[in-house]
Coordinates of C-alpha atoms in Angstrom, one line a residue:
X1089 CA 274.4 -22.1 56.8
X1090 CA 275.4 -19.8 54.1
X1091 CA 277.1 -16.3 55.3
X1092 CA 274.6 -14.7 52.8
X1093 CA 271.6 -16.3 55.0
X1094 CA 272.4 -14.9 57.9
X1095 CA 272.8 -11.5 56.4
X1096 CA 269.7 -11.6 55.1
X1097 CA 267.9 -11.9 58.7
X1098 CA 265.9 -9.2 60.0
X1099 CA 267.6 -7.1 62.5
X1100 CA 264.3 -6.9 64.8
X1101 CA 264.6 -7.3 68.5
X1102 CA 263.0 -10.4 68.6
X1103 CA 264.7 -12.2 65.5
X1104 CA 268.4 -10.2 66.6
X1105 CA 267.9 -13.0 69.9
X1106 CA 267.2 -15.3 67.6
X1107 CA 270.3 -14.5 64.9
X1108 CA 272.3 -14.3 68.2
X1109 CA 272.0 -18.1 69.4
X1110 CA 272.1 -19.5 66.1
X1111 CA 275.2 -17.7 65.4
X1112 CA 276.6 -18.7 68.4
X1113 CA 276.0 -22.5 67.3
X1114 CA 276.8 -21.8 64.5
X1115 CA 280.5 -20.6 65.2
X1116 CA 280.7 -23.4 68.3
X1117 CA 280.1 -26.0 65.8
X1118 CA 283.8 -24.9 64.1
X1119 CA 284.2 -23.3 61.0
X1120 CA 283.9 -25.9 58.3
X1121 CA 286.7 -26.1 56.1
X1122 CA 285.3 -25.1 52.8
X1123 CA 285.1 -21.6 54.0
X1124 CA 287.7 -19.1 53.8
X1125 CA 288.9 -17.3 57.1
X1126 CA 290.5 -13.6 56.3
X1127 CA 290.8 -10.4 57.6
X1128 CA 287.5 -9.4 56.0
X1129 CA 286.2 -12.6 57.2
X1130 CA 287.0 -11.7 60.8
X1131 CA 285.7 -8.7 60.6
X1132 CA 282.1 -9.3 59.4
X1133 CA 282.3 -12.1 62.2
X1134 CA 282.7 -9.7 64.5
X1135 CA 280.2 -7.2 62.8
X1136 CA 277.5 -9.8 63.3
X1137 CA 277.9 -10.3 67.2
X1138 CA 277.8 -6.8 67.7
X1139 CA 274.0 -6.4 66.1
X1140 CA 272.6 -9.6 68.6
X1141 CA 272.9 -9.6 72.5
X1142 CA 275.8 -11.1 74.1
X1143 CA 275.6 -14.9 74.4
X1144 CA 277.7 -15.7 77.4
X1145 CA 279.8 -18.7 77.2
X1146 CA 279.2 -21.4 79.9
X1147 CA 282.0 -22.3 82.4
X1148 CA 280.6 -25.7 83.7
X1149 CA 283.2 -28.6 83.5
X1150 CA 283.1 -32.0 84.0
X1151 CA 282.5 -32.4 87.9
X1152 CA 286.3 -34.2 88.5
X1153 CA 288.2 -31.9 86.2
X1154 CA 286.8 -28.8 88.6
X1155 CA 287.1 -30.5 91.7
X1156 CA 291.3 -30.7 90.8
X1157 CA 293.0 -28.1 93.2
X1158 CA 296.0 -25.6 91.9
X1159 CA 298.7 -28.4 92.1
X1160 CA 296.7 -31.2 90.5
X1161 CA 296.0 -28.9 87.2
X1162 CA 299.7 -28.2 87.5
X1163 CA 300.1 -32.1 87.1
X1164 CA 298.5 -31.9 83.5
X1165 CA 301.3 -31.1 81.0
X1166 CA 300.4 -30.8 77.2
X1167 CA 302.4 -33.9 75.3
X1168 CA 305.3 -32.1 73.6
X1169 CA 305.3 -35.2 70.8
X1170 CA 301.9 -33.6 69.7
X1171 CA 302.4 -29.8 69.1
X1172 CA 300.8 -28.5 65.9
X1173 CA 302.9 -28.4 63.3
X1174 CA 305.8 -30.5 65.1
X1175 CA 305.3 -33.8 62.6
X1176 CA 306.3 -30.8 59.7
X1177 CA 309.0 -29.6 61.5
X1178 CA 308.4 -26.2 60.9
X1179 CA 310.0 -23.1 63.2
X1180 CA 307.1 -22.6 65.3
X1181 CA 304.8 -25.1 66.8
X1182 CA 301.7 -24.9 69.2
X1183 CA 300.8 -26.2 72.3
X1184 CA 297.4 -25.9 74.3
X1185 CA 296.3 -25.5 77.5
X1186 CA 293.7 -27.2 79.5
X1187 CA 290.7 -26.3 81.0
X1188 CA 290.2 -26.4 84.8
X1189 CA 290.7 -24.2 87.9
X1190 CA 291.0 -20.7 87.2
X1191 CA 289.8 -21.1 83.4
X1192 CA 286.7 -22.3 83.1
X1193 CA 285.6 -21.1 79.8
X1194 CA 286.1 -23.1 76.5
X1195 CA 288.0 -20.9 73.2
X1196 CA 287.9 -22.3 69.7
X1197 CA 291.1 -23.1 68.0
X1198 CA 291.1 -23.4 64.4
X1199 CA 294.1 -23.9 62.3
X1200 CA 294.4 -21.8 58.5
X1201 CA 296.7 -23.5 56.0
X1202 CA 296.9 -23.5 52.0
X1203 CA 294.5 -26.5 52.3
X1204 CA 291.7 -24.2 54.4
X1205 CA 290.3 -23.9 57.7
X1206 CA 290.8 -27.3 60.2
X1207 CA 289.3 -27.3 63.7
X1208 CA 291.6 -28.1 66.9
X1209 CA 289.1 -29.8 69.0
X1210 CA 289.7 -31.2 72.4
X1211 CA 291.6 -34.6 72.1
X1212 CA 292.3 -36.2 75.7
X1213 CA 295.4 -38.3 74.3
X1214 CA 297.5 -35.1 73.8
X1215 CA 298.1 -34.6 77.3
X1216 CA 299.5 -36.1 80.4
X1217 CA 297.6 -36.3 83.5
X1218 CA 300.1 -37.1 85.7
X1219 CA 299.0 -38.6 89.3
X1220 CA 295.8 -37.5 88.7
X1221 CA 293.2 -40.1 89.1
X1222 CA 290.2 -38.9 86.0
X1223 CA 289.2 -40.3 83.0
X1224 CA 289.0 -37.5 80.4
X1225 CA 287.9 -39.7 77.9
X1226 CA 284.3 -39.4 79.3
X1227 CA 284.8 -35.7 78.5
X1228 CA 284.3 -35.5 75.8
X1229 CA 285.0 -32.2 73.0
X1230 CA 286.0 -29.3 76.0
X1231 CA 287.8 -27.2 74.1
X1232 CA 290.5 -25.3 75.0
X1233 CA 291.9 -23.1 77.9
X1234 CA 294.0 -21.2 75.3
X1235 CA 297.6 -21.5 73.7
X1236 CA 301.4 -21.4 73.8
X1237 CA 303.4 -21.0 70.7
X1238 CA 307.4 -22.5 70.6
X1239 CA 310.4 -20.9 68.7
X1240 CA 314.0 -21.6 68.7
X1241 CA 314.3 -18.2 70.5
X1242 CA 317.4 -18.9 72.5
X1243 CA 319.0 -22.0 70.7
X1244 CA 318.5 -23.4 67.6
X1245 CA 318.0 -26.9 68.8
X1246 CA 315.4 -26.0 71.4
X1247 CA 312.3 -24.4 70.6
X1248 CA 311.3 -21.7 73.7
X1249 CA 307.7 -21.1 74.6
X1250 CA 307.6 -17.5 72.8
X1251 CA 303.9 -16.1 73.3
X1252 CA 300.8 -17.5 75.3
X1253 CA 297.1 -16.3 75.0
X1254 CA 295.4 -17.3 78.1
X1255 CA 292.3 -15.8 79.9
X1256 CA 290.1 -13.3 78.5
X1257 CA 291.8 -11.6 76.1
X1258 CA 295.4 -11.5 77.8
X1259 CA 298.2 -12.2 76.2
X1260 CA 302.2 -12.0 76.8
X1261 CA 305.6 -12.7 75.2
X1262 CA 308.8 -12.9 75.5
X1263 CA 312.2 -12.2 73.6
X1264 CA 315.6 -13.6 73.8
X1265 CA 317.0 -14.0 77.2
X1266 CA 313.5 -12.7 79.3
X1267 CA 311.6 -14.2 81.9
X1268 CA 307.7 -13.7 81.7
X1269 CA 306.6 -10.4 83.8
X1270 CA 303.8 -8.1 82.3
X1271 CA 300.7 -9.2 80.5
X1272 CA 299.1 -7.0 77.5
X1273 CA 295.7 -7.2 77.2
X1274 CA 293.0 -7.2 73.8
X1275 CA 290.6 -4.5 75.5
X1276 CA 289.6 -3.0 78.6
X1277 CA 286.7 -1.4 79.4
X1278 CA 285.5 0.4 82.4
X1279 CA 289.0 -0.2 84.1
X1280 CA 287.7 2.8 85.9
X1281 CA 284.8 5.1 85.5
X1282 CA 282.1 2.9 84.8
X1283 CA 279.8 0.3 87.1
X1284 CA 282.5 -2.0 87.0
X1285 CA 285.2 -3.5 84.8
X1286 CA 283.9 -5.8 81.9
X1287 CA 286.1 -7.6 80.8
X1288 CA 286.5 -8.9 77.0
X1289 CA 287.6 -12.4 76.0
X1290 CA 289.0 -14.0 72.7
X1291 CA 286.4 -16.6 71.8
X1292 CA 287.8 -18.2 68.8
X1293 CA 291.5 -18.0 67.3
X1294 CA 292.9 -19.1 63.8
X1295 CA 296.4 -20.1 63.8
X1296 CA 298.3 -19.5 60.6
X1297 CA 300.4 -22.5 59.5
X1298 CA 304.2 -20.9 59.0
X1299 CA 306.0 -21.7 55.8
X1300 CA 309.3 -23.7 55.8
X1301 CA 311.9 -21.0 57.7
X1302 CA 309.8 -18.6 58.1
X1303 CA 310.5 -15.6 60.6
X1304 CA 307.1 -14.7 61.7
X1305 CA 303.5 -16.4 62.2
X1306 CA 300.3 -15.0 61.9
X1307 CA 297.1 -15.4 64.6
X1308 CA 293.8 -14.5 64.2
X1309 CA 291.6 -13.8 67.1
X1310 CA 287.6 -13.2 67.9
X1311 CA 286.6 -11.1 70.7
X1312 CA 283.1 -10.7 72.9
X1313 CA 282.1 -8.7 75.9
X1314 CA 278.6 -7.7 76.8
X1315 CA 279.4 -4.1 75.2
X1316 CA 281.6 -5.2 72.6
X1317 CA 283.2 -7.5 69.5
X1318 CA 286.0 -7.5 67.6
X1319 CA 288.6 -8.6 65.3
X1320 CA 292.1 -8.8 65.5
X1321 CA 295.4 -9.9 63.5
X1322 CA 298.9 -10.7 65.4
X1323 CA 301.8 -11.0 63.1
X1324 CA 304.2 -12.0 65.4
X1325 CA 307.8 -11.9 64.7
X1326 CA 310.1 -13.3 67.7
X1327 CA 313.7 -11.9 68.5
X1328 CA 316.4 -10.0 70.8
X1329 CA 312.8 -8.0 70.8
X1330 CA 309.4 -10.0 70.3
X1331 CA 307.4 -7.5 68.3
X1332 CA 304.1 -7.9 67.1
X1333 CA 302.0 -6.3 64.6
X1334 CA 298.3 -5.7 66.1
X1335 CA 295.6 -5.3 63.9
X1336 CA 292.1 -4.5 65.3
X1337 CA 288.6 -3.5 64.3
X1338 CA 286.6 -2.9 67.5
X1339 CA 282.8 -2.5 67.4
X1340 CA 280.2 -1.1 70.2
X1341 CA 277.6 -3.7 70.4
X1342 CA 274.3 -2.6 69.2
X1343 CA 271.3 -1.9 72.2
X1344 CA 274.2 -2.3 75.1
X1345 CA 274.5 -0.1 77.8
X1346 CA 277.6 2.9 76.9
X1347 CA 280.9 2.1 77.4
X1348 CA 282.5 4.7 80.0
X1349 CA 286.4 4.2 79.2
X1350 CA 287.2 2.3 76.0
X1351 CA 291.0 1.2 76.9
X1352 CA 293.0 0.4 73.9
X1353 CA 296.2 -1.4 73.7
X1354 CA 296.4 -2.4 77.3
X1355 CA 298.8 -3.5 79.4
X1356 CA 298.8 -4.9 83.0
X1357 CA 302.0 -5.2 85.2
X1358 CA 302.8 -5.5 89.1
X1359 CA 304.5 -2.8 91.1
X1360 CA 305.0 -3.7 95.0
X1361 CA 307.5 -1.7 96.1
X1362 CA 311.0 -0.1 94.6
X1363 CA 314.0 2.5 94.9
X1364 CA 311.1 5.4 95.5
X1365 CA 309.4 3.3 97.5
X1366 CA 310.9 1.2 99.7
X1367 CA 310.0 -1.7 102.3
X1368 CA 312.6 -2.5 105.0
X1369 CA 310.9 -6.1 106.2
X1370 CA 312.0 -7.4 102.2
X1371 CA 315.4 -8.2 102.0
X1372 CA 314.9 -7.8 97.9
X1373 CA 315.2 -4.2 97.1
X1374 CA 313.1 -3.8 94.4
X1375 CA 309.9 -6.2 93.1
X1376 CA 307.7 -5.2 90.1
X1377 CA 307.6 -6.0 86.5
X1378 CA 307.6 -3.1 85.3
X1379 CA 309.3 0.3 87.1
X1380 CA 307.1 3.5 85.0
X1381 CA 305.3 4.1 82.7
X1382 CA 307.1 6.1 79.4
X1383 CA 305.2 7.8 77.0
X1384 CA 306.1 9.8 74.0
X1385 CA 303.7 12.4 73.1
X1386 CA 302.4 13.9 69.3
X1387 CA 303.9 17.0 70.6
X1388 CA 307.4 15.7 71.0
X1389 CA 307.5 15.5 74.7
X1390 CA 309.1 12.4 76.5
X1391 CA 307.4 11.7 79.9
X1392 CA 308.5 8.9 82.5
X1393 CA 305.8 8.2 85.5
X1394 CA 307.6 6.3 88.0
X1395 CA 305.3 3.7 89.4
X1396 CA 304.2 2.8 93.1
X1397 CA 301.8 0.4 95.4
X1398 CA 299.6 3.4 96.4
X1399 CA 297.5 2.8 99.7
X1400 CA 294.2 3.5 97.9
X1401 CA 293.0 3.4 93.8
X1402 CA 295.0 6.3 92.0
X1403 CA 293.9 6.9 88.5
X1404 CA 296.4 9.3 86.5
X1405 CA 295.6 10.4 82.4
X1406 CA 297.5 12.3 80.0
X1407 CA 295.9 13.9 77.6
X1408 CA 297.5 14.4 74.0
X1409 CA 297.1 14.5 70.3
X1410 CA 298.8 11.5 68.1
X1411 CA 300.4 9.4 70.2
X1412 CA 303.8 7.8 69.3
X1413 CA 304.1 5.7 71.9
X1414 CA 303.2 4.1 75.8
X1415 CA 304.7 1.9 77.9
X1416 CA 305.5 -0.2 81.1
X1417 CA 308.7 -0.6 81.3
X1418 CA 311.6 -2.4 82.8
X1419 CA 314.2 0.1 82.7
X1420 CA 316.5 -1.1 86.0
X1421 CA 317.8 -4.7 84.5
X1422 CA 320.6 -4.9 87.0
X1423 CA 320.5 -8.2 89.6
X1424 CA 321.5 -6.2 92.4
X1425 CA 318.7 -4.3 92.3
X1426 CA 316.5 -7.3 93.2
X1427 CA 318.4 -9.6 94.3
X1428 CA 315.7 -12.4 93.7
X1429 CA 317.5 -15.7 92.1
X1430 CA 314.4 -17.4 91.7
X1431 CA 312.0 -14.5 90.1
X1432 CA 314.7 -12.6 88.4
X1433 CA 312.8 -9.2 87.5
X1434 CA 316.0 -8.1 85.8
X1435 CA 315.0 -9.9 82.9
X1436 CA 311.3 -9.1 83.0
X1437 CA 310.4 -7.6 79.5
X1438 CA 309.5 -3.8 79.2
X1439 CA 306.3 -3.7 76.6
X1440 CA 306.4 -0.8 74.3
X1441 CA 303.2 0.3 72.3
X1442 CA 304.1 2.7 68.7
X1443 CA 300.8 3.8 67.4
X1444 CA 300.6 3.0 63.8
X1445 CA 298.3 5.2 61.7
X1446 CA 295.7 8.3 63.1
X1447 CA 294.7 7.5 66.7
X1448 CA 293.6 11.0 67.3
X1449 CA 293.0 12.8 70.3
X1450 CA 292.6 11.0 73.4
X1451 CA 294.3 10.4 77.0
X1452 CA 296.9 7.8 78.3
X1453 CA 295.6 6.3 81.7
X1454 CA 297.8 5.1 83.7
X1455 CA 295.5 3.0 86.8
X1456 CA 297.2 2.0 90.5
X1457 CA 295.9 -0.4 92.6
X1458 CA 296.9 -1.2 96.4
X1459 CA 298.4 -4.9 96.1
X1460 CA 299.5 -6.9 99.3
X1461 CA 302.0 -9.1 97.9
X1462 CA 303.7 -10.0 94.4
X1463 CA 301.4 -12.5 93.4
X1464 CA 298.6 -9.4 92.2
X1465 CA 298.9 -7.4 88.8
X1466 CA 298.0 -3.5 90.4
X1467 CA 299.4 -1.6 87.1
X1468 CA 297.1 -1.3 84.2
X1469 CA 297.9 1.4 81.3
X1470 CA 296.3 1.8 77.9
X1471 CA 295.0 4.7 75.8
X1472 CA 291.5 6.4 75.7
X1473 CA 290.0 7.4 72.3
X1474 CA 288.7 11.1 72.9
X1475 CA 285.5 10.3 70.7
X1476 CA 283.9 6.3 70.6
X1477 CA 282.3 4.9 67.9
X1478 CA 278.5 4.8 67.1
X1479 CA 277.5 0.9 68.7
X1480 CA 277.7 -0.9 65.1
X1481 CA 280.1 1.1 63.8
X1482 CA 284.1 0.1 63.2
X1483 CA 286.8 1.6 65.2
X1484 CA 290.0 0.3 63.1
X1485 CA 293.3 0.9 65.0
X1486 CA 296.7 -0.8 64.8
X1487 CA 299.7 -0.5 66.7
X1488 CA 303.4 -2.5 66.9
X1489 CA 303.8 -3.7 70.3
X1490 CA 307.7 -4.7 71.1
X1491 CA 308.6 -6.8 74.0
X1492 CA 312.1 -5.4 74.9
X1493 CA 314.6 -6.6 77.4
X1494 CA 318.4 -5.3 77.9
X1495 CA 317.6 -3.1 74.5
X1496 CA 315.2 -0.5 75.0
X1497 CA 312.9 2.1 73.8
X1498 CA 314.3 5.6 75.3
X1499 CA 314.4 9.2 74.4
X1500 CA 317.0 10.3 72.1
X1501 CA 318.4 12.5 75.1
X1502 CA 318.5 11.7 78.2
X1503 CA 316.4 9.7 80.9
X1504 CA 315.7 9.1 84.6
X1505 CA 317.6 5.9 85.4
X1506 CA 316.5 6.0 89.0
X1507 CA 314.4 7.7 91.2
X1508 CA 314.4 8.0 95.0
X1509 CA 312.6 9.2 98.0
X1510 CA 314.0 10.6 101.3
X1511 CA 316.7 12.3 102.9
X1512 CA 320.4 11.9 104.1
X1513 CA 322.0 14.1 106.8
X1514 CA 319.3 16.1 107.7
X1515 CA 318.5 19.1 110.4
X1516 CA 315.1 18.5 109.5
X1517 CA 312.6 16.8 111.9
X1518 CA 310.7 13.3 111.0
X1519 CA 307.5 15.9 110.4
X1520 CA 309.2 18.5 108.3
X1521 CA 310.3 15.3 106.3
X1522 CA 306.9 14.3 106.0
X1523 CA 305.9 17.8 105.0
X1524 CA 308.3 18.5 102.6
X1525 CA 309.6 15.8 101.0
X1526 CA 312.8 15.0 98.8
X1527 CA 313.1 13.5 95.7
X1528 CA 317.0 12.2 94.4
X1529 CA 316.8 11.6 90.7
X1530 CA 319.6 10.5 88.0
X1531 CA 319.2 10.9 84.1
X1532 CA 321.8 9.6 82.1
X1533 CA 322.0 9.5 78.2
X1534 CA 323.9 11.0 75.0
X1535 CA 323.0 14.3 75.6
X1536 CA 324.6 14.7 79.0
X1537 CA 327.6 12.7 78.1
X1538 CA 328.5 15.4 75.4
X1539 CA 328.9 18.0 78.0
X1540 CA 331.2 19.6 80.0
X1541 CA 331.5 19.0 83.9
X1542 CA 331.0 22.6 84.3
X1543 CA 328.3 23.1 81.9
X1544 CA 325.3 24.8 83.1
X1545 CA 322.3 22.5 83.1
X1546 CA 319.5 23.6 84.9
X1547 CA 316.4 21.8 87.1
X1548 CA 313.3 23.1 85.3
X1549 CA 310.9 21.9 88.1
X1550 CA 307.1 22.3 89.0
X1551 CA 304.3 21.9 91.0
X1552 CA 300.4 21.7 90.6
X1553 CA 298.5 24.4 92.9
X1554 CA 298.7 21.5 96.0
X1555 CA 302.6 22.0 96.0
X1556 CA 305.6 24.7 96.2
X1557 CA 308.8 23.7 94.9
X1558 CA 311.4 24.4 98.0
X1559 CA 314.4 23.4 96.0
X1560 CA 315.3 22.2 92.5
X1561 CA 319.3 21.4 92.0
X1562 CA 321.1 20.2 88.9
X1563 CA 324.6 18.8 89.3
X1564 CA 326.9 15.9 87.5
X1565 CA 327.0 12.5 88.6
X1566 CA 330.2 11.4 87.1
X1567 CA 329.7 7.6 88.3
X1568 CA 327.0 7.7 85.9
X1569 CA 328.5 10.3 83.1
X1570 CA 324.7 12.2 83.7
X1571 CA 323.6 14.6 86.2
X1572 CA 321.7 14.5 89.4
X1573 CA 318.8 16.3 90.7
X1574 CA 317.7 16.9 94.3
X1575 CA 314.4 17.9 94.9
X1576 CA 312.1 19.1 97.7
X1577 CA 308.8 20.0 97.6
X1578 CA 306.0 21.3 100.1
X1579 CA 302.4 19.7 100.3
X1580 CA 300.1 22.2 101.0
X1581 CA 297.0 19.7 101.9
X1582 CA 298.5 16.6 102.7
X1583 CA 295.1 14.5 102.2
X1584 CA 295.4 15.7 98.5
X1585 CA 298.3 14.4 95.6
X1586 CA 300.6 16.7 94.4
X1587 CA 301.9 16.4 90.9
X1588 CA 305.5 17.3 89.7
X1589 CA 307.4 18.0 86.9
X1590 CA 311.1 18.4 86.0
X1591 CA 313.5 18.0 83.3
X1592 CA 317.1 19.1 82.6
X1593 CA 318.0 21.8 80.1
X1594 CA 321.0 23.8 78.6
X1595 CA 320.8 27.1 77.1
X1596 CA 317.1 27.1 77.0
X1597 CA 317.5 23.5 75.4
X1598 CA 315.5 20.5 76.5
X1599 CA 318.1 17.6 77.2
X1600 CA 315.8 14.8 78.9
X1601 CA 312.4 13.6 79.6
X1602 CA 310.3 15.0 81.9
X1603 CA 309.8 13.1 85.3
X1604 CA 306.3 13.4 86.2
X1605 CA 305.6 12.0 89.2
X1606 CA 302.5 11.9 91.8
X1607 CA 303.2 12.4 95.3
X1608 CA 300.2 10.3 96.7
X1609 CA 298.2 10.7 100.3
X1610 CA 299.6 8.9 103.2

């Protein structure tokens, strides 16, 4: 059907059902190749869904694909001889996943090349079933669980899997010399706030065939929620640091329920217990993928929220005008600080989000969850538009998200490169530690490696009305070239947080972030 016919449709209740399932069939019938798929393309697609009621996408498969268990679907490896794009030998090729298991629900691949728009359907023969005992002939056209893309990240005779989309709208990538660790997400809505988290999923993608040598490939992505469409562009361009260029242009849908918390650029990590918060039965240290949460405010101001496993939901925001940048990160990329051979968190990228363009006013929210074990994402962080869009209308934001590992994003001063909880010698009893509680922190960085043993850097520390600072000391740690601070601080109501700031400075100079930190119920 023309793109001028559907237009044309009336936008009444009744025929807006009607213009939803027929685009729906439309799009699940592939894009045929005589049309043109662009960035104005996209975003009229995702114009359309917004003005009809969400069509959710069924999840039934074949009854012997969903009765395989965790280690069967395991079994089923895509055949490496058939990745897009391999018979061309260009620098990237793709790989896809099946469906089964844990993801149920079909996305449309599509591939764009000089030549136009091809469909990736479903072909059985391009994978490996292992010892699995199914005929996925009878199958039929599934589609896809998602994608993988390869590049010669590491060596130039082996191409490494570089990004994946997989799941909703999560994605994740790597650069040279990382392990996989944090995921980043398309959306999120209602994290918190709201009746429940919804949350959105790519439908369709469009894979950008790569010239001869070329540095960078291009993905283009459809998204869907209940409350919710959008388009989005990744120009992906892999190195020491993966970055990628994301393009978005979000709409409310039309005649849905409002959308509480509107989380853009998010990112999803695991925290279960560190330097600040210890556990004595783990012989590893440290676990988590990511260690805080930096952000870099319009004001100037460097902040660095350590992370923890807090015992119930903890939901932090920071509020601030024109963002230039949020992230979990990785900072600690030393071995002995996990000692874990097979996980190796050391090498777990840190994901770094710079605004680009007018994002406004808005909030940084940082969300906690209580996780029992390492298997469970409890981090999420993303960024909260003070004002949302009228349901139809465009929110267009972009941002360059960098997947760093041993080179990182950090302020041009100084920084907190660890941060720990508890007490040496002590005169004090096990409930005056509990009462007041100290805090050991190092920063390290240019700015404290210029000065003088002697110099006079001071603790500039506070606390929010449910805490009194007891003590705030500044003094060099010359194992680190930096300086250390010991803090204590008294909880007034111990059933309520306590929130607490400090940075260095020097002649009324600022010299590092500021460590902001939540000291949570127990």
């Amino acid at each position: 059907m023309p793109w001028s016919t559907i237009s044309r449709i009336s936008s009444s209740r009744a025929l807006q059902r009607g213009l939803g399932a027929l685009l729906f069939a439309w799009l699940a019938a592939g894009w045929s190749a005589v049309h043109a798929m662009d960035w104005n393309a996209l975003g009229e697609l995702a114009r359309q869904r917004a003005q009809v009621p969400f069509q959710p996408v069924g999840d039934k498969l074949p009854a012997d694909l969903a009765a395989l268990d965790y280690d069967q679907m395991r079994d089923i490896r895509f055949r490496t001889e058939r990745s897009l794009w391999r018979d061309q030998s260009l620098p990237f090729e793709a790989q896809f996943f099946h469906l089964g298991l844990y993801q149920k629900q079909a996305v449309r691949l599509h591939e764009l090349s000089p030549e136009g728009v091809t469909d990736l359907p479903y072909r059985s023969a391009d994978y490996n079933m292992g010892r699995n005992t199914v005929d996925p002939t009878a199958w039929g056209d599934l589609g896809h669980a998602g994608f993988r893309l390869h590049y010669p990240l590491n060596n130039p005779a082996y191409k490494d899997e570089l990004v994946v989309f997989l799941g909703a709208s999560y994605f994740r990538a790597l650069g040279a010399g990382q392990q996989y660790g944090l995921s980043a997400r398309g959306l999120a809505i209602d994290t918190v706030g709201g009746q429940g988290e919804e949350f959105p999923r790519f439908t369709d993608f469009w894979l950008q065939r790569p010239a001869p040598g070329a540095t960078e490939v291009t993905v283009l992505a459809l998204l869907d929620s209940p409350r919710a469409s959008g388009a989005y562009r990744f120009v992906i361009r892999p190195g020491a640091s993966t970055t990628m260029t994301v393009t978005s242009r979000l709409f409310l849908r039309v005649g849905a329920s409002p959308v509480n918390t509107l989380g853009l650029a998010p990112l999803t990590s695991m925290f279960l217990h560190g330097e600040n918060q210890p556990n004595a039965n783990d012989f590893r240290p440290e676990v988590h993928d990511s260690d805080g949460l930096m952000m870099h405010t319009g004001d100037g101001e460097w902040l660095w929220r350590p992370l923890q496993n807090p015992a119930q939901i903890s939901v932090s925001s920071f509020t601030m005008r024109q963002p230039r940048g949020f992230g979990l990160m990785q900072r600690d990329r030393r071995f002995a600080s996990y000692e874990d051979i097979e996980a190796r968190y050391e090498r777990r990228p840190s994901a770094w989000v710079r605004p680009l363009g007018d994002w406004g006013a808005g909030r940084v929210e940082l969300v906690q969850l209580r996780t029992p074990d390492e298997t469970h994402d409890n981090i999420v962080a993303y960024w909260v538009p003070a004002t949302l869009p009228e349901p139809g209308q465009p929110l267009d934001f972009a941002y360059e998200l960098s997947w760093q590992g041993d080179a990182q994003q950090t302020p041009p001063g100084a920084w907190v490169v660890q941060s720990r909880r508890g007490y040496g010698y002590t005169k004090l009893s096990a409930g005056e530690q509990q009462r007041q509680p100290q805090f050991v922190l190092d920063f390290a960085g240019p700015a404290l490696e210029a000065l003088p043993a002697d110099a006079a850097v001071r603790a500039v520390a506070s606390a929010d009305a449910n805490g009194r600072i007891v003590e705030a000391l500044a003094y060099p740690n010359p194992t680190q070239r930096g300086w250390r601070v010991t803090l204590r601080v008294e909880r007034l109501d111990p059933a309520r947080p306590v929130e607490l700031r400090v940075f260095l400075q020097h002649q009324n100079n600022t010299l590092s972030e500021t460590w902001t930190h939540a000291v949570l119920p127990e």
